[in-house]
Amino acid sequence: MFQLNEIVKYMSPVIIFLAALSVVTLSFYLERLFTIAAFNRKTHKELSVLRDLVKTRKSDECDKLSKKALEQIISNPDFTGCDGESSLLHYRVELDEGVENLRISIVKIGSVATLSPYIGLFGTVVGIMNSFSEIYRTGTSNFAYVSKGISEALVATAVGLFLAITASFCYNHLSAKIRAVNNEKNSALERIRITIESGRRNG
């Protein structure tokens, strides 16, 4: 079984690249986790406030919630309050954009999961080529001369597969988190829409 110093000794540029990519992928995964959690907290808070404003119809408070989505509607002379479905539609668009940006941001991890086995395979081929090069150089197939290239090939394969499995897990976990945020957002918006319709019928 390889000791750590032996593994380091057989690290080719491909293996070093894969190891560095593993660190970057894990760091990006953790950063995205915090970003998704922050987006979820912010969205949950805003939707709770919006739901309360819809119930009380405090139109003068709506612009504090989302300038980008509601500013034009609130400044419209025909705007009658937060009980209008147009304001909800614009706010939904803004939230949908936020969710879509989260989805796009994790594509990088999906790409790592897809490409890392091929990068590992490239390292494997390089290691085997080095073994054949040693055979040609020494004129012998003695294992002592070709072991470095074979070890390099095996380590590259292992690191590539490890990175692919890790990146796949990270991508799937982040995708599930984003789906949960999106579903919660849609449910909250639907409840607000129902409140709007109920207020319209009762009004």
XYZ file of C-alpha atoms in Angstrom:
203
model
C 0.000 0.000 0.000
C 1.294 3.448 -0.960
C 2.480 5.787 1.746
C 1.787 9.519 1.404
C 5.364 10.304 0.399
C 5.212 7.645 -2.324
C 1.980 9.108 -3.698
C 3.512 12.583 -3.777
C 6.539 11.160 -5.579
C 4.303 9.843 -8.380
C 2.268 13.014 -8.784
C 2.363 14.153 -12.404
C 1.181 17.600 -13.579
C -2.186 16.016 -14.437
C -2.579 14.661 -10.904
C -1.570 17.991 -9.393
C -4.138 19.726 -11.608
C -6.876 17.286 -10.524
C -5.958 17.734 -6.853
C -6.106 21.523 -7.187
C -9.419 21.241 -9.035
C -10.769 19.133 -6.158
C -9.951 21.883 -3.665
C -11.509 24.557 -5.886
C -14.641 22.447 -6.427
C -15.130 21.825 -2.713
C -14.606 25.511 -1.914
C -17.099 26.554 -4.586
C -19.598 23.966 -3.312
C -19.443 25.379 0.222
C -19.742 28.954 -1.073
C -22.817 28.021 -3.123
C -24.381 26.327 -0.094
C -24.107 29.546 1.910
C -25.367 31.607 -1.049
C -28.428 29.392 -1.549
C -29.193 29.475 2.176
C -28.904 33.284 2.225
C -31.156 33.588 -0.840
C -33.712 31.297 0.789
C -33.740 33.308 4.033
C -34.062 36.600 2.153
C -36.847 35.271 -0.077
C -38.728 33.759 2.851
C -38.556 37.050 4.757
C -39.662 39.120 1.762
C -42.551 36.791 0.956
C -43.720 36.880 4.572
C -43.690 40.683 4.508
C -45.437 40.745 1.135
C -48.118 38.369 2.381
C -48.780 40.631 5.370
C -48.900 43.712 3.136
C -51.353 42.004 0.813
C -53.600 41.145 3.736
C -53.503 44.677 5.143
C -53.278 46.361 1.704
C -50.565 48.777 2.781
C -49.497 49.979 -0.630
C -47.180 52.637 0.789
C -44.982 49.902 2.261
C -44.678 47.784 -0.865
C -41.753 49.661 -2.340
C -39.611 48.781 0.656
C -39.809 45.137 -0.289
C -38.339 45.020 -3.764
C -37.397 48.188 -5.588
C -36.446 46.393 -8.758
C -39.690 44.455 -9.089
C -42.301 46.803 -7.644
C -41.001 50.344 -8.116
C -42.605 50.930 -11.511
C -45.931 49.505 -10.396
C -46.095 51.517 -7.193
C -45.219 54.748 -9.017
C -48.007 54.077 -11.520
C -50.979 56.445 -10.901
C -53.337 53.521 -11.484
C -51.738 51.442 -8.744
C -54.297 50.785 -6.019
C -52.243 48.802 -3.553
C -50.389 45.590 -3.028
C -53.538 43.622 -3.672
C -52.952 43.817 -7.426
C -51.791 40.671 -9.211
C -49.487 42.696 -11.471
C -47.181 43.483 -8.536
C -47.083 39.819 -7.621
C -46.272 38.880 -11.211
C -43.329 41.278 -11.352
C -42.031 40.065 -8.019
C -42.336 36.446 -9.213
C -40.240 37.347 -12.262
C -37.519 38.792 -10.030
C -37.460 35.706 -7.821
C -37.427 33.414 -10.853
C -34.387 35.294 -12.144
C -32.657 34.774 -8.807
C -33.366 31.034 -8.845
C -32.213 30.741 -12.459
C -28.963 32.536 -11.602
C -28.378 29.996 -8.843
C -28.953 27.157 -11.302
C -26.541 28.645 -13.825
C -23.886 29.225 -11.173
C -23.564 25.513 -10.319
C -23.117 24.377 -13.926
C -19.360 24.657 -13.340
C -19.505 21.817 -10.813
C -21.499 19.706 -13.262
C -18.810 20.327 -15.871
C -16.119 19.206 -13.432
C -18.073 16.003 -12.733
C -18.302 15.316 -16.464
C -14.739 16.190 -17.455
C -12.646 14.932 -14.524
C -12.789 11.215 -15.522
C -11.440 12.166 -18.944
C -8.692 14.268 -17.387
C -7.843 11.300 -15.159
C -7.830 9.047 -18.220
C -5.442 11.443 -19.921
C -3.147 11.157 -16.895
C -3.444 7.371 -17.126
C -2.381 7.395 -20.770
C 0.537 9.693 -19.969
C 1.662 7.360 -17.170
C 1.528 4.299 -19.426
C 3.405 6.164 -22.153
C 6.082 7.014 -19.601
C 6.329 3.323 -18.729
C 6.863 2.366 -22.368
C 9.367 5.183 -22.668
C 11.333 3.702 -19.762
C 11.207 0.265 -21.374
C 12.587 1.738 -24.599
C 15.236 3.752 -22.776
C 16.511 0.899 -20.597
C 15.921 -1.909 -23.067
C 14.285 -4.017 -20.354
C 10.772 -4.622 -19.076
C 11.940 -4.967 -15.485
C 9.141 -3.796 -13.196
C 11.536 -1.646 -11.217
C 11.996 0.594 -14.259
C 8.344 0.890 -15.274
C 6.701 1.033 -11.842
C 6.813 4.832 -11.666
C 4.810 5.250 -14.880
C 2.305 2.557 -13.902
C 1.873 4.064 -10.435
C 1.394 7.493 -12.003
C -1.297 6.042 -14.284
C -3.145 4.346 -11.414
C -3.039 7.431 -9.195
C -4.346 9.606 -12.057
C -7.248 7.200 -12.574
C -8.090 7.142 -8.866
C -7.918 10.926 -8.457
C -10.019 11.509 -11.591
C -12.728 9.111 -10.408
C -12.682 10.546 -6.885
C -13.124 14.064 -8.228
C -15.927 12.959 -10.566
C -17.825 11.256 -7.738
C -17.313 14.205 -5.387
C -18.340 16.791 -7.978
C -21.418 14.746 -8.940
C -22.506 14.611 -5.304
C -21.948 18.353 -4.875
C -23.858 19.187 -8.059
C -26.806 16.930 -7.200
C -26.974 18.244 -3.641
C -26.932 21.879 -4.770
C -29.536 21.134 -7.456
C -31.807 19.574 -4.831
C -31.360 22.616 -2.578
C -32.260 24.974 -5.427
C -35.337 22.891 -6.325
C -36.465 23.042 -2.699
C -36.035 26.828 -2.635
C -37.948 27.146 -5.910
C -40.801 24.934 -4.700
C -41.075 26.848 -1.433
C -41.073 30.133 -3.354
C -43.801 28.947 -5.726
C -45.961 27.699 -2.852
C -45.635 31.014 -0.998
C -46.490 33.017 -4.129
C -49.501 30.811 -4.764
C -50.747 31.413 -1.219
C -50.345 35.162 -1.754
C -52.242 34.937 -5.042
C -55.085 33.121 -3.306
C -55.120 35.838 -0.641
C -55.354 38.472 -3.379
C -58.287 36.696 -5.028
C -60.040 36.229 -1.689
C -59.614 39.919 -0.884
C -60.947 40.843 -4.309
C -64.054 38.704 -3.850
C -64.640 39.970 -0.335
C -63.972 43.545 -1.392
